[in-house]
Short mmCIF file of C-alpha atoms and ligand atoms in Angstrom, two decimals:
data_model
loop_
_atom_site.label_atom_id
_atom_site.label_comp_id
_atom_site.label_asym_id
_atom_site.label_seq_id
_atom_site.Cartn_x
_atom_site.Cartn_y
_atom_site.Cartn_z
CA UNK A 108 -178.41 118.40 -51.99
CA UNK A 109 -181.43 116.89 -50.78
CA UNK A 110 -183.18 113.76 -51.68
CA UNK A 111 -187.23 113.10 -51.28
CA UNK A 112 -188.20 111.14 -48.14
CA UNK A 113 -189.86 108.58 -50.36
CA UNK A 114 -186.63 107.28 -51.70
CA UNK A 115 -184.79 107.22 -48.27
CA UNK A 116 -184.69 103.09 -48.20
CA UNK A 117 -183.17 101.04 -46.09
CA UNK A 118 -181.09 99.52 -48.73
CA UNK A 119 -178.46 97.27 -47.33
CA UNK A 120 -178.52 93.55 -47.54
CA UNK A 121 -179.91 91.36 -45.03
CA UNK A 122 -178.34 88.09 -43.71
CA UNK A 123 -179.31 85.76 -46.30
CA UNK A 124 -179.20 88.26 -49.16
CA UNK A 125 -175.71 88.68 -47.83
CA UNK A 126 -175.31 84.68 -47.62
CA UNK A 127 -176.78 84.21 -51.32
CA UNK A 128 -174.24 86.70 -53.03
CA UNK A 129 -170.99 84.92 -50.60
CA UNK A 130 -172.15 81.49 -51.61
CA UNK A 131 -172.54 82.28 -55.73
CA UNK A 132 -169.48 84.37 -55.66
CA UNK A 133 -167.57 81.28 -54.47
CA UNK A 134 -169.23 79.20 -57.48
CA UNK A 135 -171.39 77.10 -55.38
CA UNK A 136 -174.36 75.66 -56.19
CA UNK A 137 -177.72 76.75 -55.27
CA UNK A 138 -180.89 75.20 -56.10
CA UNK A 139 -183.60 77.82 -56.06
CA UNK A 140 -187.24 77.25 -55.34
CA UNK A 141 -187.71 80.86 -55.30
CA UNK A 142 -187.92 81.27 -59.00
CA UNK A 143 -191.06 82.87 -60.29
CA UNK A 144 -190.39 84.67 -63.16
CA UNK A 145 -191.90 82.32 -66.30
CA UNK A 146 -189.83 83.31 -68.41
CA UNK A 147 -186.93 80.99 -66.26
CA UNK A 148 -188.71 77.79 -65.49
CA UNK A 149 -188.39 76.30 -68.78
CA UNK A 150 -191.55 76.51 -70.38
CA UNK A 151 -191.99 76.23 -73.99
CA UNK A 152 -192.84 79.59 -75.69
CA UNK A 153 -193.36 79.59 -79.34
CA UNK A 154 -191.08 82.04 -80.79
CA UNK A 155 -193.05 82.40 -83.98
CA UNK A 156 -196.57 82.66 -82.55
CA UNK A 157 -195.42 84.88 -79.86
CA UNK A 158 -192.75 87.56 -82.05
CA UNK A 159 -194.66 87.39 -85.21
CA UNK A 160 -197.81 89.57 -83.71
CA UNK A 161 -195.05 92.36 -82.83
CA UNK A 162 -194.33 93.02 -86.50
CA UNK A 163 -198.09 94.28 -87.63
CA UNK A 164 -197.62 97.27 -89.56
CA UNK A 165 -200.21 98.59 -86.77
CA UNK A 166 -197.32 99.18 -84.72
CA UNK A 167 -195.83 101.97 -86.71
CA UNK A 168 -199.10 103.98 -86.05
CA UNK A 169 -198.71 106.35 -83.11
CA UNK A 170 -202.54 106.42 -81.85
CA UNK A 171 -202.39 108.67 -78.24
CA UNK A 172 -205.20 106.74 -76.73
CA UNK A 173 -205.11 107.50 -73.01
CA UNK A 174 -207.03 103.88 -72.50
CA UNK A 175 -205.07 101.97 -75.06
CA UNK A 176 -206.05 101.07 -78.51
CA UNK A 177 -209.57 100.12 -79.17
CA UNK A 178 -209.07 96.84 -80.69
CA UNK A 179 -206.27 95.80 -77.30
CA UNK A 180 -209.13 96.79 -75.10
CA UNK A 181 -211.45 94.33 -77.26
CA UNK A 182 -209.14 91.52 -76.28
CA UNK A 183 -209.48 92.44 -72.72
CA UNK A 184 -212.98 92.93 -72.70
CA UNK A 185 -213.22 89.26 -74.45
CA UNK A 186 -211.24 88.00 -71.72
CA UNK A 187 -213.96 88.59 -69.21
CA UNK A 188 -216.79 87.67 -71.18
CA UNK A 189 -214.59 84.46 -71.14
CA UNK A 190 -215.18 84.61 -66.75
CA UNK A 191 -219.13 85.50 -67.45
CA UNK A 192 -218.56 89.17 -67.31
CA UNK A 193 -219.67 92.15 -69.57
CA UNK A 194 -216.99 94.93 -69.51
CA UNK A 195 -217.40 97.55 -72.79
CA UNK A 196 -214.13 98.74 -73.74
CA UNK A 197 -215.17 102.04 -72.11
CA UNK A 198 -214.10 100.64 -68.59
CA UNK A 199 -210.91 99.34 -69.66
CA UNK A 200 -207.56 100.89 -69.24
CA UNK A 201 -204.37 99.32 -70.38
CA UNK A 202 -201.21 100.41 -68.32
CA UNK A 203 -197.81 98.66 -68.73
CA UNK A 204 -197.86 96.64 -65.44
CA UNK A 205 -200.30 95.78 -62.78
CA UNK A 206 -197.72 98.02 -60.33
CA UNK A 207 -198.15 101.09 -62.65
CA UNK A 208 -202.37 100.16 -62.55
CA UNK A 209 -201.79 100.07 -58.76
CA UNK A 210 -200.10 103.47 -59.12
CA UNK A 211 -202.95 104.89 -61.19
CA UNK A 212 -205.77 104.17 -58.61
CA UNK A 213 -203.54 105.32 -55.82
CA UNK A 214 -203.38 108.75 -57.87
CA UNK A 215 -207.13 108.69 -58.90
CA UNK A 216 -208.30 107.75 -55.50
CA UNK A 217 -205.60 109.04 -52.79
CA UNK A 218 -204.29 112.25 -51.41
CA UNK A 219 -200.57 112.32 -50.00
CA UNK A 220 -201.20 110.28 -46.25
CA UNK A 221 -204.85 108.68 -47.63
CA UNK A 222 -204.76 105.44 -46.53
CA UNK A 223 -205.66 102.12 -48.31
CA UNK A 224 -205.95 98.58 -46.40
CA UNK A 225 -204.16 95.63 -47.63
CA UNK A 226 -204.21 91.97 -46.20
CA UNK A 227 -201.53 90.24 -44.25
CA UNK A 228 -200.13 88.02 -45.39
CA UNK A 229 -199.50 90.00 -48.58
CA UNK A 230 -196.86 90.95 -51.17
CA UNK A 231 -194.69 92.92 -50.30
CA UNK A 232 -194.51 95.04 -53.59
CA UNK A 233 -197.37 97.61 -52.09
CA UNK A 234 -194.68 99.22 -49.64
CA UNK A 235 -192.90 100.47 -52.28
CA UNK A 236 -195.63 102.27 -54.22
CA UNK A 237 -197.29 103.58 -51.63
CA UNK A 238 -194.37 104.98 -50.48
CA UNK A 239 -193.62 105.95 -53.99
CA UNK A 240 -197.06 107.57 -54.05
CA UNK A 241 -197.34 109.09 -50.52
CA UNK A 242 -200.23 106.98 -49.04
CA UNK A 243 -200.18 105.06 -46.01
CA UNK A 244 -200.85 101.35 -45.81
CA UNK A 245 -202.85 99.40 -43.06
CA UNK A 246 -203.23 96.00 -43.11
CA UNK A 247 -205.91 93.83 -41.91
CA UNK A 248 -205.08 90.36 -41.03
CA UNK A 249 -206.30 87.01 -42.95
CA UNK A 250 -206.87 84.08 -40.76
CA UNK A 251 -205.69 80.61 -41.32
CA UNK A 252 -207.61 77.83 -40.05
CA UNK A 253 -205.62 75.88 -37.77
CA UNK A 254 -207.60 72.86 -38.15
CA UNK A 255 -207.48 72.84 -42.31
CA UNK A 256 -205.94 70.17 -44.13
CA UNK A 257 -204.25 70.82 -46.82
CA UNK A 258 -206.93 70.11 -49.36
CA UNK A 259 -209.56 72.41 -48.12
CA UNK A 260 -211.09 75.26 -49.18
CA UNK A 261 -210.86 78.41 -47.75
CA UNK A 262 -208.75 77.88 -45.18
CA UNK A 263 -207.69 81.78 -45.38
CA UNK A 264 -210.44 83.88 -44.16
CA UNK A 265 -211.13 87.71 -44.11
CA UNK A 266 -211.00 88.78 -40.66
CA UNK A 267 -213.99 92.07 -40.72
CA UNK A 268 -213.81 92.83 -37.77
CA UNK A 269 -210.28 93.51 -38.21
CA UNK A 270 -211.16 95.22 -41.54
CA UNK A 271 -213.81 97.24 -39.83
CA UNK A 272 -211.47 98.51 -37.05
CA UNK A 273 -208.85 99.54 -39.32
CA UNK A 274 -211.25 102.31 -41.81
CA UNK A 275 -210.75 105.42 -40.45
CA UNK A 276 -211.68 109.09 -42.12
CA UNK A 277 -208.28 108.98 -44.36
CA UNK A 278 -209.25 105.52 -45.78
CA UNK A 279 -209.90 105.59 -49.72
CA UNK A 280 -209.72 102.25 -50.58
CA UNK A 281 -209.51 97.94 -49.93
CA UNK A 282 -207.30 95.97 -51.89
CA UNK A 283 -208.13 92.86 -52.23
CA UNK A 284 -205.94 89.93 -53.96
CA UNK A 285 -207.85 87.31 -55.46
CA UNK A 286 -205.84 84.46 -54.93
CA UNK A 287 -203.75 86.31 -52.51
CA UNK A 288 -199.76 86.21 -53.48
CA UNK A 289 -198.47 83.67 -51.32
CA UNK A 290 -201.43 82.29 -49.63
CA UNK A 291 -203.44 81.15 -53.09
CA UNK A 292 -206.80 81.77 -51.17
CA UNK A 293 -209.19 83.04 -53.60
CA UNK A 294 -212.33 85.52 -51.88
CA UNK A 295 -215.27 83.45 -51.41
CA UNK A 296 -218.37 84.35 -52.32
CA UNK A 297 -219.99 85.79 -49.41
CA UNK A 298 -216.87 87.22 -48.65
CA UNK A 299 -217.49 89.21 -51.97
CA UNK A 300 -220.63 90.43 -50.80
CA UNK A 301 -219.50 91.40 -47.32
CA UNK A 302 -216.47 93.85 -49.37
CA UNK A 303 -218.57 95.13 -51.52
CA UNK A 304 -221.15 95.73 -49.22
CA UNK A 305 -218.93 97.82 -46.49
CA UNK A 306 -216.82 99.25 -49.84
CA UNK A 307 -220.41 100.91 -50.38
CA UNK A 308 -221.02 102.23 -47.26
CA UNK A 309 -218.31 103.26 -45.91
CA UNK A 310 -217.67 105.49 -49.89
CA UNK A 311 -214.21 103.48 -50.27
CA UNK A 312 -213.43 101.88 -53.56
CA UNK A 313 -212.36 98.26 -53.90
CA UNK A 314 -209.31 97.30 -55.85
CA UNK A 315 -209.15 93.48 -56.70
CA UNK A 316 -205.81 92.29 -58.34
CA UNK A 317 -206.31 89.25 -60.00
CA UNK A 318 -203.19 88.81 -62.00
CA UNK A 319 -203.36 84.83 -60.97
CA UNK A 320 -207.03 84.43 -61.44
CA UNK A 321 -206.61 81.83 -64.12
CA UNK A 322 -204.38 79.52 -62.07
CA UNK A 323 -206.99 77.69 -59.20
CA UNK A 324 -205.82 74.01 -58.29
CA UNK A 325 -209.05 72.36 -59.47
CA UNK A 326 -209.03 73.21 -62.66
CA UNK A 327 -212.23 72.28 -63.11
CA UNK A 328 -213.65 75.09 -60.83
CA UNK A 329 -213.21 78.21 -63.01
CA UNK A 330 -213.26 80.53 -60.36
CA UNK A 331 -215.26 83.76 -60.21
CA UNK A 332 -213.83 87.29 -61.59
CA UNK A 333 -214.56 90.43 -59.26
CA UNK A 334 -216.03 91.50 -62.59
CA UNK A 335 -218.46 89.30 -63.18
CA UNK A 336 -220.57 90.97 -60.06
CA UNK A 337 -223.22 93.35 -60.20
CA UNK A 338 -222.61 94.99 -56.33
CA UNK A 339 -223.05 98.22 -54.95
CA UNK A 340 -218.90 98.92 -54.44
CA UNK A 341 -216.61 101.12 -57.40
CA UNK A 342 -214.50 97.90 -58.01
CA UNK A 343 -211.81 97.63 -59.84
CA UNK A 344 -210.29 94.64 -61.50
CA UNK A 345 -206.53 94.50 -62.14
CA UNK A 346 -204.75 91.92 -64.41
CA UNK A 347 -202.31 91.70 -66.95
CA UNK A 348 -200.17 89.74 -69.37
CA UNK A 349 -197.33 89.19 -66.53
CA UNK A 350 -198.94 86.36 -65.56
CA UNK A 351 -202.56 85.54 -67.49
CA UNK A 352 -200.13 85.38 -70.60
CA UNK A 353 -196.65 84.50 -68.36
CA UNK A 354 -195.22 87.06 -70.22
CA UNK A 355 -193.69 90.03 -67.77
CA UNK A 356 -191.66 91.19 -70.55
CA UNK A 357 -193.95 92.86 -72.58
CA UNK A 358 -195.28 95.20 -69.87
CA UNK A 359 -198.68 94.92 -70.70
CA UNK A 360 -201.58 95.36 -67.76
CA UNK A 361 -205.13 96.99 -67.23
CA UNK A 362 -207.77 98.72 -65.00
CA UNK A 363 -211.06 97.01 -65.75
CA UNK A 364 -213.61 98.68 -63.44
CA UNK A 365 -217.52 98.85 -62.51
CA UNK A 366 -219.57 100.12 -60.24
CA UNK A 367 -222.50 102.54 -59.43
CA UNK A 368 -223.16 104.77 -62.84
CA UNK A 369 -222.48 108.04 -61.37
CA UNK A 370 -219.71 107.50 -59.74
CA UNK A 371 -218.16 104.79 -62.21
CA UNK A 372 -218.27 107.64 -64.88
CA UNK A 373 -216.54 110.38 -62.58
CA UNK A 374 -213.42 107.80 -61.56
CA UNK A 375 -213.20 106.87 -65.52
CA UNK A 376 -213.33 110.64 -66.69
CA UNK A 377 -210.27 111.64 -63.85
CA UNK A 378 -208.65 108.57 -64.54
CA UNK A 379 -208.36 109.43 -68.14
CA UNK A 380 -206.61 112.26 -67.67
CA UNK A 381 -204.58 110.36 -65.04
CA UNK A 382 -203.71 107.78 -68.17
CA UNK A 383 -203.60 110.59 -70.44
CA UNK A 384 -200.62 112.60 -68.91
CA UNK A 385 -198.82 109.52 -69.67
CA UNK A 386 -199.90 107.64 -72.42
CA UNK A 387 -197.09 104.58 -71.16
CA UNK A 388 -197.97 101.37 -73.56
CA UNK A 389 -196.45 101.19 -75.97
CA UNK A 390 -198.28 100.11 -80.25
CA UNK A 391 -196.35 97.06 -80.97
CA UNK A 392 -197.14 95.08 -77.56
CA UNK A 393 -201.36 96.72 -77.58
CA UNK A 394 -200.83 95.37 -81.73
CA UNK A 395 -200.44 91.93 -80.46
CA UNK A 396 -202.27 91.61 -77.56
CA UNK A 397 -205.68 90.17 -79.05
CA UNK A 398 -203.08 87.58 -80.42
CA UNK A 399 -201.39 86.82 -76.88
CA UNK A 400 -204.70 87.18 -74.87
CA UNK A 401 -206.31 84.34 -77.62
CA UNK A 402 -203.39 82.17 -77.34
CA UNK A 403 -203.09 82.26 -73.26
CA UNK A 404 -204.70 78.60 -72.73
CA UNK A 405 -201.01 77.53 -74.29
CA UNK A 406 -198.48 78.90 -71.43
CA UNK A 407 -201.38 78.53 -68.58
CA UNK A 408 -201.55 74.77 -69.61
CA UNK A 409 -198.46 74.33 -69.07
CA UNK A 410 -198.42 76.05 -65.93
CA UNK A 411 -201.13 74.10 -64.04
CA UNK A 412 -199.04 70.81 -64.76
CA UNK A 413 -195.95 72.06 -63.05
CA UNK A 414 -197.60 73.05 -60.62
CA UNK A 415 -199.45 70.47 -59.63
CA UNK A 416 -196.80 68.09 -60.10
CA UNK A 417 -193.95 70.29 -57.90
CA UNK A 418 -197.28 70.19 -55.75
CA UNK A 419 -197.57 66.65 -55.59
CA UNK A 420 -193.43 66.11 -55.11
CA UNK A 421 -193.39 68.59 -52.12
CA UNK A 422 -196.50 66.69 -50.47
CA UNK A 423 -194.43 63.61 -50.63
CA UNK A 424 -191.34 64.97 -49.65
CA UNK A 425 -193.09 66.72 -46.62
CA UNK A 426 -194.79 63.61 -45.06
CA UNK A 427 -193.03 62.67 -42.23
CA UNK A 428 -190.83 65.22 -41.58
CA UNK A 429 -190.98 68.39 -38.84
CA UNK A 430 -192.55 70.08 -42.30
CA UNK A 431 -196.17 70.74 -43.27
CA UNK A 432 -197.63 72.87 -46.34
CA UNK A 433 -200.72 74.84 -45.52
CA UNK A 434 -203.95 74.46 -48.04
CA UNK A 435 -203.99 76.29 -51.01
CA UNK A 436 -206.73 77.18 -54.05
CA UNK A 437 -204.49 78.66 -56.59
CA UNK A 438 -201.59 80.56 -57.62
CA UNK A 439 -197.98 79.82 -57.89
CA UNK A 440 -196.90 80.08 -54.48
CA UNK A 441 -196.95 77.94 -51.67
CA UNK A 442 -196.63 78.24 -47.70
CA UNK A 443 -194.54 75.69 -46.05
CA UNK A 444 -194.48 75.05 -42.27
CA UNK A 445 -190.78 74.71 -41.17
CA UNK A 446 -188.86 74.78 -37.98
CA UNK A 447 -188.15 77.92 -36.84
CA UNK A 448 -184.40 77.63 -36.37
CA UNK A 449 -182.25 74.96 -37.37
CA UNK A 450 -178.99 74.76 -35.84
CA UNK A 451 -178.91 78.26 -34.15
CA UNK A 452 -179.75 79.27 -37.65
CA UNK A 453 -183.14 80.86 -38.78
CA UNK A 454 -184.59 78.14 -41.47
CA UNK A 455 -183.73 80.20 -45.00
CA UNK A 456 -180.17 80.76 -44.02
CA UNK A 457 -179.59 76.74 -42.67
CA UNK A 458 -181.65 75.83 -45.51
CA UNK A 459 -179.44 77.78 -47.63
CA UNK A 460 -175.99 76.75 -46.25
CA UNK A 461 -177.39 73.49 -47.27
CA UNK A 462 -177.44 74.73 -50.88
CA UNK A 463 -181.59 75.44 -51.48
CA UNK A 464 -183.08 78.63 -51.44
CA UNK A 465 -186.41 79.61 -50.02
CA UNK A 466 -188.21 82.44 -49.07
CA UNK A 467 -188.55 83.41 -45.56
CA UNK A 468 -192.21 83.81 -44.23
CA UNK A 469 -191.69 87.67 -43.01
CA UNK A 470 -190.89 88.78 -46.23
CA UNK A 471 -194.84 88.59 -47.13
CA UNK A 472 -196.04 89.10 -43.41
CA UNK A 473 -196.02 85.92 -42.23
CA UNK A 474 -195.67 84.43 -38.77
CA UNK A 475 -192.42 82.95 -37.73
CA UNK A 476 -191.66 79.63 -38.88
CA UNK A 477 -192.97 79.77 -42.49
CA UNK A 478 -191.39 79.42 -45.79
CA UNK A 479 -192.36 80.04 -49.33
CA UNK A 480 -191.31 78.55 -52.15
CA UNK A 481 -191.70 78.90 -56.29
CA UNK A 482 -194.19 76.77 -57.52
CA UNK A 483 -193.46 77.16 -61.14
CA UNK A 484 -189.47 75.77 -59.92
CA UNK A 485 -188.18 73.76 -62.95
CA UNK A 486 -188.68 69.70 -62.26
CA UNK A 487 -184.75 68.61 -61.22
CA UNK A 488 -184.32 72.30 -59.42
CA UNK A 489 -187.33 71.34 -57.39
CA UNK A 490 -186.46 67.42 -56.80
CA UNK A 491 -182.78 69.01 -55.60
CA UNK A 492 -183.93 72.03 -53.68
CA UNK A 493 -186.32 69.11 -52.22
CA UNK A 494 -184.33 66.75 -51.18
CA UNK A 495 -181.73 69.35 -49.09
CA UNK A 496 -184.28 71.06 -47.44
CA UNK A 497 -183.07 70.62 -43.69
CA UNK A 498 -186.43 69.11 -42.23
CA UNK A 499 -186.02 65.45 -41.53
C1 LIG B 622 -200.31 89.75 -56.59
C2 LIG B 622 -199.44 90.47 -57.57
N1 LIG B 622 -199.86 91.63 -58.09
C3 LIG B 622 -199.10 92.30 -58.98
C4 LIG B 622 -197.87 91.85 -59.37
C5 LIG B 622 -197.06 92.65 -60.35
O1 LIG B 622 -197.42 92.36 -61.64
P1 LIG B 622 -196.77 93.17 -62.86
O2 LIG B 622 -195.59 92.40 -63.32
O3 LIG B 622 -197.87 93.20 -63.88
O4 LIG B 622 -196.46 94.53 -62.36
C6 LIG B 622 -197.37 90.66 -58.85
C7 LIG B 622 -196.07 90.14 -59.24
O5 LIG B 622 -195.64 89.08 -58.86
C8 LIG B 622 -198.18 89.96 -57.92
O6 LIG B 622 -197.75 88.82 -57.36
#
């Protein structure tokens, strides 16, 4: 008996994996800052405006749309006229995650050993369905600005000439995450143009995931949908209800996309059939979407005042210390700057024999010497987890 390559992980634990499991078997207590699903932190979710959309009497109605239901693709396409963009239903295609979109375009736009860039830093969920779908990854750095403070704006920078070396003839396509997932850096403008641009000549398509689009520090800057562009590149936005909505458990996501006429109408018609063969969403969540979508200024509220104040407790807690945070736009991540070892010890595992968990920095790419933490971390989780961090 045989197994595919694809599935041939490396799945034992690693050291602080290891340490984690050791230290809650023997009942003590951890305060983690690595929390991010919503649905943990807290936050108050209205049972009755939230359940009560589930129980339309749509939902008994088995409709085999391969692009969703007509009137769940009108909420999405209302969503970006709310971001100043015109998407017709037509060029909407509701999947039941953004991984499962990611899979999608992968399938529509890759052969088995195609290739598709992603940045570093990045999450580190792309390894696995790549793998899953037989394409190779290359990555092409993002460069901090050593001199940035933490308040300014983009500090993270495309590096293109990076991104230029790395297209070869197997490349199909650029993913770009906008805010990346740790590093909250949102694409700037020009560097919109300049992906588009070489997306266009060089034939790749550009794939722009911008599941935390809604969540930029300044609230008062809405910042600027992929979607809302009229460039010369087959983009294609990806968002979903995971975290526009903070709701991961109703598996609800979509493919919005644009692009050149032509070639905009070929990807839709393949990726129909792609969608087609199987027809994943389910009626009840695409019954209550319009619902969820209309109601998302509720949860994201909420959201933008934890995080700014867990923002404003970890800037206090850092002054001073051998710590630093580096700048960030949005999202609900953020970078710290720690010492590289403590005690012998890397950082996570001293940080975590003191009883706080972080992330380490190489899980998303990072350089040595970097931790990220949970921005959405509930208020006394993050004052503990705080406090015991080992970098006075
Ligand atoms: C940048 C980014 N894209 C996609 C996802 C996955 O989203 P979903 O739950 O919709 O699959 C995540 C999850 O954290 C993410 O951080």
């Amino acid at each position: 008996m045989t197994f595919s390559a694809r599935t041939g992980w490396e799945l034992s634990e690693n050291a602080l994996t290891a340490k984690l499991r050791r230290r809650r078997a023997q009942g003590a207590a951890v305060a983690d800052l690595t929390v991010s699903n919503p649905t943990a932190c807290g936050f108050f979710y209205d049972p009755e405006t939230l359940l009560w959309p589930l129980a339309a009497p749509a939902a008994l109605e088995y409709e085999p749309e391969p692009f969703g239901l007509e009137r769940a693709r009108a909420a999405v396409s209302q969503y970006y006229r709310d971001h100043n963009a015109e998407l017709p239903i037509d060029r909407i295609c509701l999947t039941t995650s953004t991984s499962e979109a990611y899979s999608y375009l992968f399938r529509l736009l890759c052969d088995p050993g195609d290739e598709v860039l992603i940045a570093r830093p990045s999450y580190p969920l792309f390894e696995f369905i790549a793998r899953l779908d037989s394409i190779v990854l290359r990555e092409y750095p993002l460069q901090y600005d050593p001199g940035a403070s933490v308040a300014s704006a983009h500090a993270w920078t495309i590096d293109f000439e990076a991104l230029h070396a790395a297209i070869n003839e197997r490349t199909r396509a650029i993913v770009v995450v906008h805010p990346n997932n740790p590093t909250g850096n949102y694409a700037s403008d020009r560097e919109r143009e300049q992906l588009e641009t070489l997306c266009a000549e060089r034939g790749l398509a550009l794939i722009v995931d911008e599941v935390f689009l809604d969540y930029p520090l300044r609230p008062n800057t809405p910042p600027v949908s992929f979607a809302s562009g009229d460039g010369p590149a087959l983009c294609f936005m990806l968002s979903g209800l995971s975290k526009v909505c903070a709701l991961p458990q109703m598996k609800l996501s979509w493919i919005a996309a644009r692009g050149p006429d032509i070639l905009l109408r070929e990807a839709l018609a393949r990726l129909e059939v792609v969608a087609d063969t199987f027809l994943s969403v389910n009626a009840p969540t695409q019954a209550a979407l319009p619902r969820w979508l209309g109601g998302r200024g509720q949860i994201q509220y909420q959201i933008h005042d934890r995080v700014q104040r867990n923002l404003a407790a970890l800037d206090a807690r850092l002054r001073g210390t051998h710590a630093g945070r580096l700048a960030l736009e949005g999202g609900w991540t953020a970078v710290l700057r720690v010492p590289r070892e403590v005690e012998g010890q890397p950082f996570a595992e001293a940080a975590l024999d003191r009883g706080v968990l972080v992330q380490p920095g190489e899980f998303y790419g990072l350089p040595d010497g970097r931790a990220v933490v949970s921005l959405l971390s509930p208020p006394g989780v993050w004052e503990l987890g705080l406090k015991l961090l080992p970098i006075d």
